[in-house]
XYZ file of C-alpha atoms in Angstrom:
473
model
C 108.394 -7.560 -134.154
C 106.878 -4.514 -133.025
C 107.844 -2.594 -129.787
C 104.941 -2.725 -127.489
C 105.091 -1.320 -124.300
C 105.919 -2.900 -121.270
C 104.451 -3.516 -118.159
C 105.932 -0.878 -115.606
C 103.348 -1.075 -113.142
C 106.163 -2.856 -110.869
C 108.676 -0.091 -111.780
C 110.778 0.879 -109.009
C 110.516 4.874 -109.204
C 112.315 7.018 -107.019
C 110.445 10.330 -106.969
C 107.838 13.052 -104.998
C 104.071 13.592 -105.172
C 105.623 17.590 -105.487
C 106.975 16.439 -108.948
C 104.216 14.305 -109.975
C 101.263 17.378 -109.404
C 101.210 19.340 -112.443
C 101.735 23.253 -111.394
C 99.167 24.690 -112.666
C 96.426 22.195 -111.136
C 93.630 23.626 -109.127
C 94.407 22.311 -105.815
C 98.046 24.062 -106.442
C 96.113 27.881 -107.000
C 94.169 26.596 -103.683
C 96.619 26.048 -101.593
C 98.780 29.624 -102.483
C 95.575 31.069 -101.483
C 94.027 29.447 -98.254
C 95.288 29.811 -94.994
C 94.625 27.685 -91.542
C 96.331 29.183 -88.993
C 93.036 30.317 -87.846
C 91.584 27.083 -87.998
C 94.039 25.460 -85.727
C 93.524 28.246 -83.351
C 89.619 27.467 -83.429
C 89.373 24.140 -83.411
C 92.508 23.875 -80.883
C 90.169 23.714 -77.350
C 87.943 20.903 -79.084
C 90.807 18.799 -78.603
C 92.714 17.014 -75.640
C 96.383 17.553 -75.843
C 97.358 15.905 -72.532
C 95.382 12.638 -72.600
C 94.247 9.987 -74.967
C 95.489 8.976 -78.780
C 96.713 12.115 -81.290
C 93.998 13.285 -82.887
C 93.875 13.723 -86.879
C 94.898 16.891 -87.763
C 91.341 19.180 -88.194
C 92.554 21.164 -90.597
C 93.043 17.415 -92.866
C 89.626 16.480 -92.132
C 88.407 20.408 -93.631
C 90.425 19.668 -96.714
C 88.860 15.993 -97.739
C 85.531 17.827 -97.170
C 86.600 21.159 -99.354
C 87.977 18.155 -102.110
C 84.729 16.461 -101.952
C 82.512 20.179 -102.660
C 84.813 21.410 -105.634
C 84.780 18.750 -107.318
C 81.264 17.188 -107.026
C 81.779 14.264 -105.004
C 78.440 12.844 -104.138
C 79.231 11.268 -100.288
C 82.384 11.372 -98.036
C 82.525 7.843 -98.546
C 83.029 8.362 -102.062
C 86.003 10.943 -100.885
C 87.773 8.875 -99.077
C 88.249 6.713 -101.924
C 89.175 9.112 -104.771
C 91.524 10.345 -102.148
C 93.226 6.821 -101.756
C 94.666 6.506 -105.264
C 94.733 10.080 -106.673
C 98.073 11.712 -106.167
C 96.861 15.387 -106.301
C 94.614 14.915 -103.537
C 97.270 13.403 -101.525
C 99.637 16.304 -102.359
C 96.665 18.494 -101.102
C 96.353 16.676 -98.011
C 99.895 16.047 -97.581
C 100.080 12.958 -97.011
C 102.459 10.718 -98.722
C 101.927 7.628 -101.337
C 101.645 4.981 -98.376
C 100.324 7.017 -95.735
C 97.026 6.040 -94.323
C 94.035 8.622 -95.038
C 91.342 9.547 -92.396
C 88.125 7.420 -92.500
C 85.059 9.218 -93.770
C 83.457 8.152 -90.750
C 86.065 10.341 -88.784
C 85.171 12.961 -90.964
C 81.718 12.442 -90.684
C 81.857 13.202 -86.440
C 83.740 15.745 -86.439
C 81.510 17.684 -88.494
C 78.754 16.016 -86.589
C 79.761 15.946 -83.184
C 83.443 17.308 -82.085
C 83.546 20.756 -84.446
C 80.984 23.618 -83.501
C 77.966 24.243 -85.214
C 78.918 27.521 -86.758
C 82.538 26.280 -88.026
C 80.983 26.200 -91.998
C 79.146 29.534 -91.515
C 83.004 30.976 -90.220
C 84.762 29.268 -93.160
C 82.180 30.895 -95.274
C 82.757 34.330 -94.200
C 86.465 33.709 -93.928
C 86.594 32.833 -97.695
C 84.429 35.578 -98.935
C 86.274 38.377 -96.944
C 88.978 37.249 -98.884
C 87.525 37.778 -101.614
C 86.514 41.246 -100.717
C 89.962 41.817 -99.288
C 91.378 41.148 -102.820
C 88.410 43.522 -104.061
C 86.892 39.727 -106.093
C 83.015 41.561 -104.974
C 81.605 43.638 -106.337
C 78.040 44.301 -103.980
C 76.967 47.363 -106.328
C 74.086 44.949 -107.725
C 72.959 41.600 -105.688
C 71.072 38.810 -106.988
C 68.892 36.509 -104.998
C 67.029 33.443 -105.879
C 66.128 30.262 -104.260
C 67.349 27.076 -105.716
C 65.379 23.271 -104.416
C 67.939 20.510 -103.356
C 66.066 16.773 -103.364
C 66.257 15.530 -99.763
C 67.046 12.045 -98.748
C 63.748 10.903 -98.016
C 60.691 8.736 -99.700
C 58.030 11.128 -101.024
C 55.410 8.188 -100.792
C 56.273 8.058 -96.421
C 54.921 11.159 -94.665
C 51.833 11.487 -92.879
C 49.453 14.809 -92.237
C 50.267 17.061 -89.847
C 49.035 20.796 -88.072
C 52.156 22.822 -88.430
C 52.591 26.304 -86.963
C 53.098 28.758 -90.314
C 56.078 30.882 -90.076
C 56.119 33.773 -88.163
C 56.403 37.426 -90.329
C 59.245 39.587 -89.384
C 57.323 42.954 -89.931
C 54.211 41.584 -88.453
C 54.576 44.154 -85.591
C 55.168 47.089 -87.790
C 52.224 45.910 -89.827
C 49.611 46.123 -87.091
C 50.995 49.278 -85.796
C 49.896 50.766 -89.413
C 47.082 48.675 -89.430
C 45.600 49.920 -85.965
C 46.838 53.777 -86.842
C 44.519 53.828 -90.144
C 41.601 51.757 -88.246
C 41.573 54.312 -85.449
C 41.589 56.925 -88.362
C 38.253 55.157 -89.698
C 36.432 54.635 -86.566
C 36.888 50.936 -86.541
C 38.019 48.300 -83.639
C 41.769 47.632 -83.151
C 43.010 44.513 -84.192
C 44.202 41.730 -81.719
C 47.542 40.851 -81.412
C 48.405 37.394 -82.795
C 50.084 36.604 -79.772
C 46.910 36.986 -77.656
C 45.467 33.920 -79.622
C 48.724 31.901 -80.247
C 51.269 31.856 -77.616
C 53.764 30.449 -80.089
C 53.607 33.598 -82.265
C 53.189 32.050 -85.524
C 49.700 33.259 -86.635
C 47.804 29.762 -86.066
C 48.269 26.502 -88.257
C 48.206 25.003 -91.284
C 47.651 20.993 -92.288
C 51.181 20.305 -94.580
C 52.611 16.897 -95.106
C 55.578 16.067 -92.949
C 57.948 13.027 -93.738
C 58.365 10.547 -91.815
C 62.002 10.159 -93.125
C 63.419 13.468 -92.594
C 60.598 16.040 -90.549
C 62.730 19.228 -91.591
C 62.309 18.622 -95.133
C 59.423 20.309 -97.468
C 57.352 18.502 -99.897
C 57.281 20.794 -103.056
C 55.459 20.371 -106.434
C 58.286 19.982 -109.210
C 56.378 20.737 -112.571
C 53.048 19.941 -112.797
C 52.210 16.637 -111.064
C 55.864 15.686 -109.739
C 55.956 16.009 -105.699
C 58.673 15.751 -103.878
C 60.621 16.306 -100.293
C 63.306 18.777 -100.599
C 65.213 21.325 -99.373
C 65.527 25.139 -100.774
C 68.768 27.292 -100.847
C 67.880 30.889 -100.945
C 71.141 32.734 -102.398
C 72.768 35.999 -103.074
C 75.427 36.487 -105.180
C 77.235 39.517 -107.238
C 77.715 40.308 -110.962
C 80.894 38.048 -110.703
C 78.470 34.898 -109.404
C 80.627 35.339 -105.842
C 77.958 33.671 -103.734
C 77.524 36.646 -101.077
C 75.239 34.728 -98.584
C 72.240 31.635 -98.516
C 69.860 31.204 -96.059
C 68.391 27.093 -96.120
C 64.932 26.392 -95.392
C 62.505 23.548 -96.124
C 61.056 22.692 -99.295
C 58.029 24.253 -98.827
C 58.910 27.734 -98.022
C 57.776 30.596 -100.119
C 60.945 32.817 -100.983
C 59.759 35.926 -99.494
C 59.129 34.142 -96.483
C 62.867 33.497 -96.435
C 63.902 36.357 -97.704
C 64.582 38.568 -94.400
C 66.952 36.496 -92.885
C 69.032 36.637 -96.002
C 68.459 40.316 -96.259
C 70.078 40.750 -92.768
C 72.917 38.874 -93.474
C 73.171 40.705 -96.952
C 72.803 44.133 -95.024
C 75.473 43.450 -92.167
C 77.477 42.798 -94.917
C 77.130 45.548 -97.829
C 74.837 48.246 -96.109
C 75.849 49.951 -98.979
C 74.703 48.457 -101.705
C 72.581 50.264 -104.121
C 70.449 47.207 -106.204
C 68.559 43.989 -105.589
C 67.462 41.961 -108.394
C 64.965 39.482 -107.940
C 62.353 37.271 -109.536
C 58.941 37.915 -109.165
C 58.390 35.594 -106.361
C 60.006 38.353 -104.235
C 57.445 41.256 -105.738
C 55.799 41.581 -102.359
C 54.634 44.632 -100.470
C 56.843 44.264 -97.346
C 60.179 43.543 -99.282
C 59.064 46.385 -101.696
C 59.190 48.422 -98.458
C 62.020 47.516 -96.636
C 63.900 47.503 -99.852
C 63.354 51.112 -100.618
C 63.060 52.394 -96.823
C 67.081 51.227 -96.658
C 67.870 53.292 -99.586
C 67.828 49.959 -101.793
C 66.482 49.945 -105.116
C 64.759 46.603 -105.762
C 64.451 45.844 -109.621
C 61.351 43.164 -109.776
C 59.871 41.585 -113.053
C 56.687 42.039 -114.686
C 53.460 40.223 -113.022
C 50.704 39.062 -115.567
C 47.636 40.124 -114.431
C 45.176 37.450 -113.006
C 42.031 39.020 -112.676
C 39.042 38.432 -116.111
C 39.588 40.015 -119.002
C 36.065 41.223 -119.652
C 35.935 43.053 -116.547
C 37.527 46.628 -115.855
C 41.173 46.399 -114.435
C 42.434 47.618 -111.136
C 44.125 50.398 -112.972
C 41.301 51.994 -114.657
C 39.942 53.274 -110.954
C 41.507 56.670 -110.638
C 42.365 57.060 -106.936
C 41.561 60.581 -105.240
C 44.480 61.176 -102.245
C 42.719 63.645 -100.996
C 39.547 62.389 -99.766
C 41.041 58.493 -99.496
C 38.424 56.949 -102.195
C 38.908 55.736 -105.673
C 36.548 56.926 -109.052
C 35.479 54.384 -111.075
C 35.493 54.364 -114.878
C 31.726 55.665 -114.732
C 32.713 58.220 -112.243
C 30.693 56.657 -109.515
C 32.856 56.990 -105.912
C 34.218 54.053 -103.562
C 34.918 55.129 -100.472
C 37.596 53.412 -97.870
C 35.278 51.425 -95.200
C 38.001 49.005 -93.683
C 41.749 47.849 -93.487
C 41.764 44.352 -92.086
C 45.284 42.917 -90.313
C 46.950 41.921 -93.348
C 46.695 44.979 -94.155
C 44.473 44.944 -97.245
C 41.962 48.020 -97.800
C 38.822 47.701 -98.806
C 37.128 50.299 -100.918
C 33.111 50.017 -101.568
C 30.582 51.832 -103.904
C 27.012 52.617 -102.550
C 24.821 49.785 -103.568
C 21.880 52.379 -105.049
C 24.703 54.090 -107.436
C 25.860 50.878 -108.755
C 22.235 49.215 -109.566
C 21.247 51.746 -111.920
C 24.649 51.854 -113.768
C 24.319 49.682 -117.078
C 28.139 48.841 -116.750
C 27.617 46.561 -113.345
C 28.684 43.531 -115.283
C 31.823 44.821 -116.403
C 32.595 46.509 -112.737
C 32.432 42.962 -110.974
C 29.814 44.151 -108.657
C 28.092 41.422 -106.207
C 24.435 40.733 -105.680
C 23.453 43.496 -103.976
C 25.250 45.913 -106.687
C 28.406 46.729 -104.303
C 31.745 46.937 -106.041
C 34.786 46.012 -103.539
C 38.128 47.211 -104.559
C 41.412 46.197 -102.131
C 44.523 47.808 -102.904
C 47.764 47.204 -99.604
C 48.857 49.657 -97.180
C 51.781 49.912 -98.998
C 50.969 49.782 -102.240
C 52.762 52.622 -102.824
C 55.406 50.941 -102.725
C 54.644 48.787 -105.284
C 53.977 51.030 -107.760
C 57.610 52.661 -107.343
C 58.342 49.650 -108.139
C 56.826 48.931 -111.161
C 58.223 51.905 -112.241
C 61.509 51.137 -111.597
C 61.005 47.918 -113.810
C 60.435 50.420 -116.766
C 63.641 52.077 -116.738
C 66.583 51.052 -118.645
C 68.998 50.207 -115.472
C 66.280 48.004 -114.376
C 66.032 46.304 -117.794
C 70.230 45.938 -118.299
C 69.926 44.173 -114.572
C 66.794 42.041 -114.704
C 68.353 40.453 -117.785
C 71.876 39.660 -115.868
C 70.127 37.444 -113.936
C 70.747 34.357 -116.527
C 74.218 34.959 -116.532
C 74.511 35.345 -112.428
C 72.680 33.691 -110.314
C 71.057 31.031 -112.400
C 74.557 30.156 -113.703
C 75.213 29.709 -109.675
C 72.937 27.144 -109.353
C 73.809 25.444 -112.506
C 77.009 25.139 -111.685
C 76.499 23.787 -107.994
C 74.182 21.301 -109.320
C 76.241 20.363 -112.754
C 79.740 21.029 -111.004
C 79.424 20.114 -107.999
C 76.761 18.021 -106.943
C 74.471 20.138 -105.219
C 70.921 18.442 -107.097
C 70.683 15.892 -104.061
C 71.600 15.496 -100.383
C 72.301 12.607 -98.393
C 72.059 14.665 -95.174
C 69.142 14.736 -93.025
C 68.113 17.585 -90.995
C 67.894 21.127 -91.432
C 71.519 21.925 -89.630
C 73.193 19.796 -91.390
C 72.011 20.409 -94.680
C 72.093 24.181 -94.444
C 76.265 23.006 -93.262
C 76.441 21.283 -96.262
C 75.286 24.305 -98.314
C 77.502 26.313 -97.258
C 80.628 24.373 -97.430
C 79.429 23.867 -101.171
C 79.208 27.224 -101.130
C 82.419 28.395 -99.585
C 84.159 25.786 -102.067
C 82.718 27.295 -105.146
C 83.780 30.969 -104.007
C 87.358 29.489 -102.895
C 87.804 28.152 -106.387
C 87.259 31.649 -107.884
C 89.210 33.194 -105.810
C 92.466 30.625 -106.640
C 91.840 30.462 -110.174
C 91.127 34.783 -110.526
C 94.850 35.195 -108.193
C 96.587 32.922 -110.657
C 95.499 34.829 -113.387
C 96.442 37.844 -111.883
C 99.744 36.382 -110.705
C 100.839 35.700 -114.846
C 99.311 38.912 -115.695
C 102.074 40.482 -113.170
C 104.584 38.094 -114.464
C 104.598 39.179 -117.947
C 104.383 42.851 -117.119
C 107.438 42.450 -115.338
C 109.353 40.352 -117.993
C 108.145 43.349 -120.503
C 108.536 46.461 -118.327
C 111.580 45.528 -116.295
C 111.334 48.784 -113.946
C 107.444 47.859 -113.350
C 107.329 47.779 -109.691
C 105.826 44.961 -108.329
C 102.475 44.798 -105.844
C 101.214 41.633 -103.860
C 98.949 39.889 -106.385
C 96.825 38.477 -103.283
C 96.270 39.085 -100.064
C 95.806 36.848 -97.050
């Protein structure tokens, strides 16, 4: 008869979750790494020591949420259970074989209600200045993009609304040019926004709001699919160490969200030399501040939009000197106007143009005008375009794939990041960044184990090697 195995599942075993967790399991590099002492600290006056039931340890509650990010557990509810019958996250926790684990829904208010609001932005920077600490960054070369994360709410429920559009950083600066080159041309000063709006935001605009979830953004996925979501505009190194996100609704443009995330970026590495970005980002005011902070922004190439069968912006030959451009024909447009967006607007003289038998390839209107509108910092642009052409700017632009896409396709593959259940702008931007945090946290254990053999073997080789801190705190 043959031996088949018996049924042990009743097996008295006398024995430790420390033996049963493999040593070289992830939650094991984690845990050599991360540090709470600063947590308790923290968290310590959120809690009443004197009165009432003991509280569950915070820094338990942190962990089931860091378990749930790194390793792409859709819900805490989810968490909890995984947690009840798997030994390493037990071990990780600390908590023995019988002992009873938190309830998601504790986890759920303290995150919600007891912990601050900025407690994910602080475990955030408190993992990635380990990572710089342990010199893991490398901010020579930053990436950003903007990644859309599907919102818990019904596309089909929202109803029409007059929202106030976002308000421009450099909107100030802009009318200070704006007014200096008017004045230059004899024209009136422009109003301040302000004057009109008191909210600041430059007027209104008619956008669909949901009825499910207000701070979300409907967005068009491909070309008919619509949907609510929210957007994750990120920054990360060469390494894909996620150096910063800023979370907005659905329906933001990236360079509207870009200046928030270039303040964090410049708090943090006021010294770094390159920004890579997609071509949603090739605007005249990032172009600026980019290169006005001793940045050098490497942007794609832009198709041009305009018809084909008509001359192209580039053919005009502009004259510095006397402020106009020439046209192919040699016929002069002179600058009449800059409006408050700052556009210029260079015209020809209507009797010129009517006689000229290339009107229909110039574009010119009716009454045989041709209007040409270049930016008041265009200049800036074109330095730009011209670092495109260079061969640093090519090596870059092509690292994206490998950087900062790979970032998102990792949160979304890896760790769950395609959908949230959480509703709100706070708490989804919270929920970003713990995802966030989690994904830098798990380079950082795995890269200090691998340095941590490295050493080991040098050492069993090279007996006299003397022996540096592989990480520290």
């Amino acid at each position: 008869m043959e031996n088949w195995q018996k049924d042990e599942r009743r097996a008295v075993v006398i024995t430790d979750l420390e033996a049963l967790v493999p040593g070289d399991h992830l939650l094991r590099k984690i845990e050599k790494v991360m540090d709470y002492e600063w947590l308790y600290e923290r968290l310590s006056p959120y809690y009443n020591h004197e009165n009432g039931r003991p509280g569950t340890d915070p820094v338990v509650l942190i962990k089931m949420v860091l378990i749930q990010h790194l390793y792409g557990i859709p819900s805490l509810r989810q968490t909890y259970a995984r947690i009840e019958d798997t030994l390493s996250y037990r071990w990780f926790l600390g908590y023995h074989l019988l002992e009873k684990i938190p309830h998601f829904a504790t986890v759920s208010y303290a995150f919600c209600q007891r912990f601050p609001e900025s407690l994910t932005e602080e475990i955030f920077e408190h993992i990635l200045n380990k990572a710089l600490n342990n010199r893991m960054v490398d901010p020579g070369a930053i990436f950003i993009d903007g990644t859309h994360i599907k919102a818990n709410a019904n596309k089909k429920k929202y109803q029409k609304e007059q929202v106030a559009k976002a308000a421009k950083g450099y909107a100030g600066q802009l009318r200070e040019e704006v007014n200096a080159e008017r004045e230059r041309l004899g024209k009136a000063e422009v109003r301040d926004d302000d004057e009109d709006d008191p909210s600041g935001s430059g007027g209104t605009v008619e956008k669909a709001v949901s009825t499910t979830d207000p701070d979300c953004g409907l967005f068009v996925k491909g070309e008919h699919e619509r949907q609510f979501a929210y957007e994750a505009h990120t920054a990360c190194d060469k390494h894909g160490m996620v150096l910063g996100v800023e979370v907005t609704a659905g329906n933001v443009h990236d360079s509207a969200a870009w200046d928030p995330l270039y303040q964090q970026l410049h708090r943090r590495f006021a010294d770094n030399q390159f920004l890579v970005m997609d071509a949603a980002y090739k605007t005249p005011w990032i172009a600026k501040r980019s290169l006005d902070d001793g940045k050098v922004p490497i942007l794609p190439y832009t198709r041009y939009h305009g018809k084909k069968d008509r001359f192209k912006p580039w053919e005009y030959a502009y004259n510095p000197a006397a402020d106009e451009f020439i046209c192919p024909q040699g016929q002069r447009l002179r600058h009449t106007t800059t409006d408050r967006e700052g556009r210029r607007s260079y015209r020809s003289t209507p009797e010129e143009c009517r006689r000229c038998s290339y009107r229909e390839l110039c574009g010119a209107n009716e009454k045989g005008q041709k209007l040409l509108t270049t930016h008041i910092w265009q200049e800036y642009l074109e330095l730009v375009e011209q670092l495109r052409k260079t061969e640093r700017g090519k090596q870059l632009y092509a690292q994206r794939k490998q950087t900062i896409e790979r970032v998102f396709a990792d949160a979304k593959e890896k760790h769950a990041m395609r959908f949230t259940y959480h509703r709100g702008l706070t708490r989804a931007a919270n929920w970003v960044r713990l995802k966030f945090a989690a994904m830098n946290l798990k380079k950082i254990a795995i890269w200090s184990w691998k340095r941590q053999r490295f050493s080991s073997l040098v050492s069993f080789f090279f007996p006299s090697y003397e022996r540096t801190p592989v990480f520290s705190a």
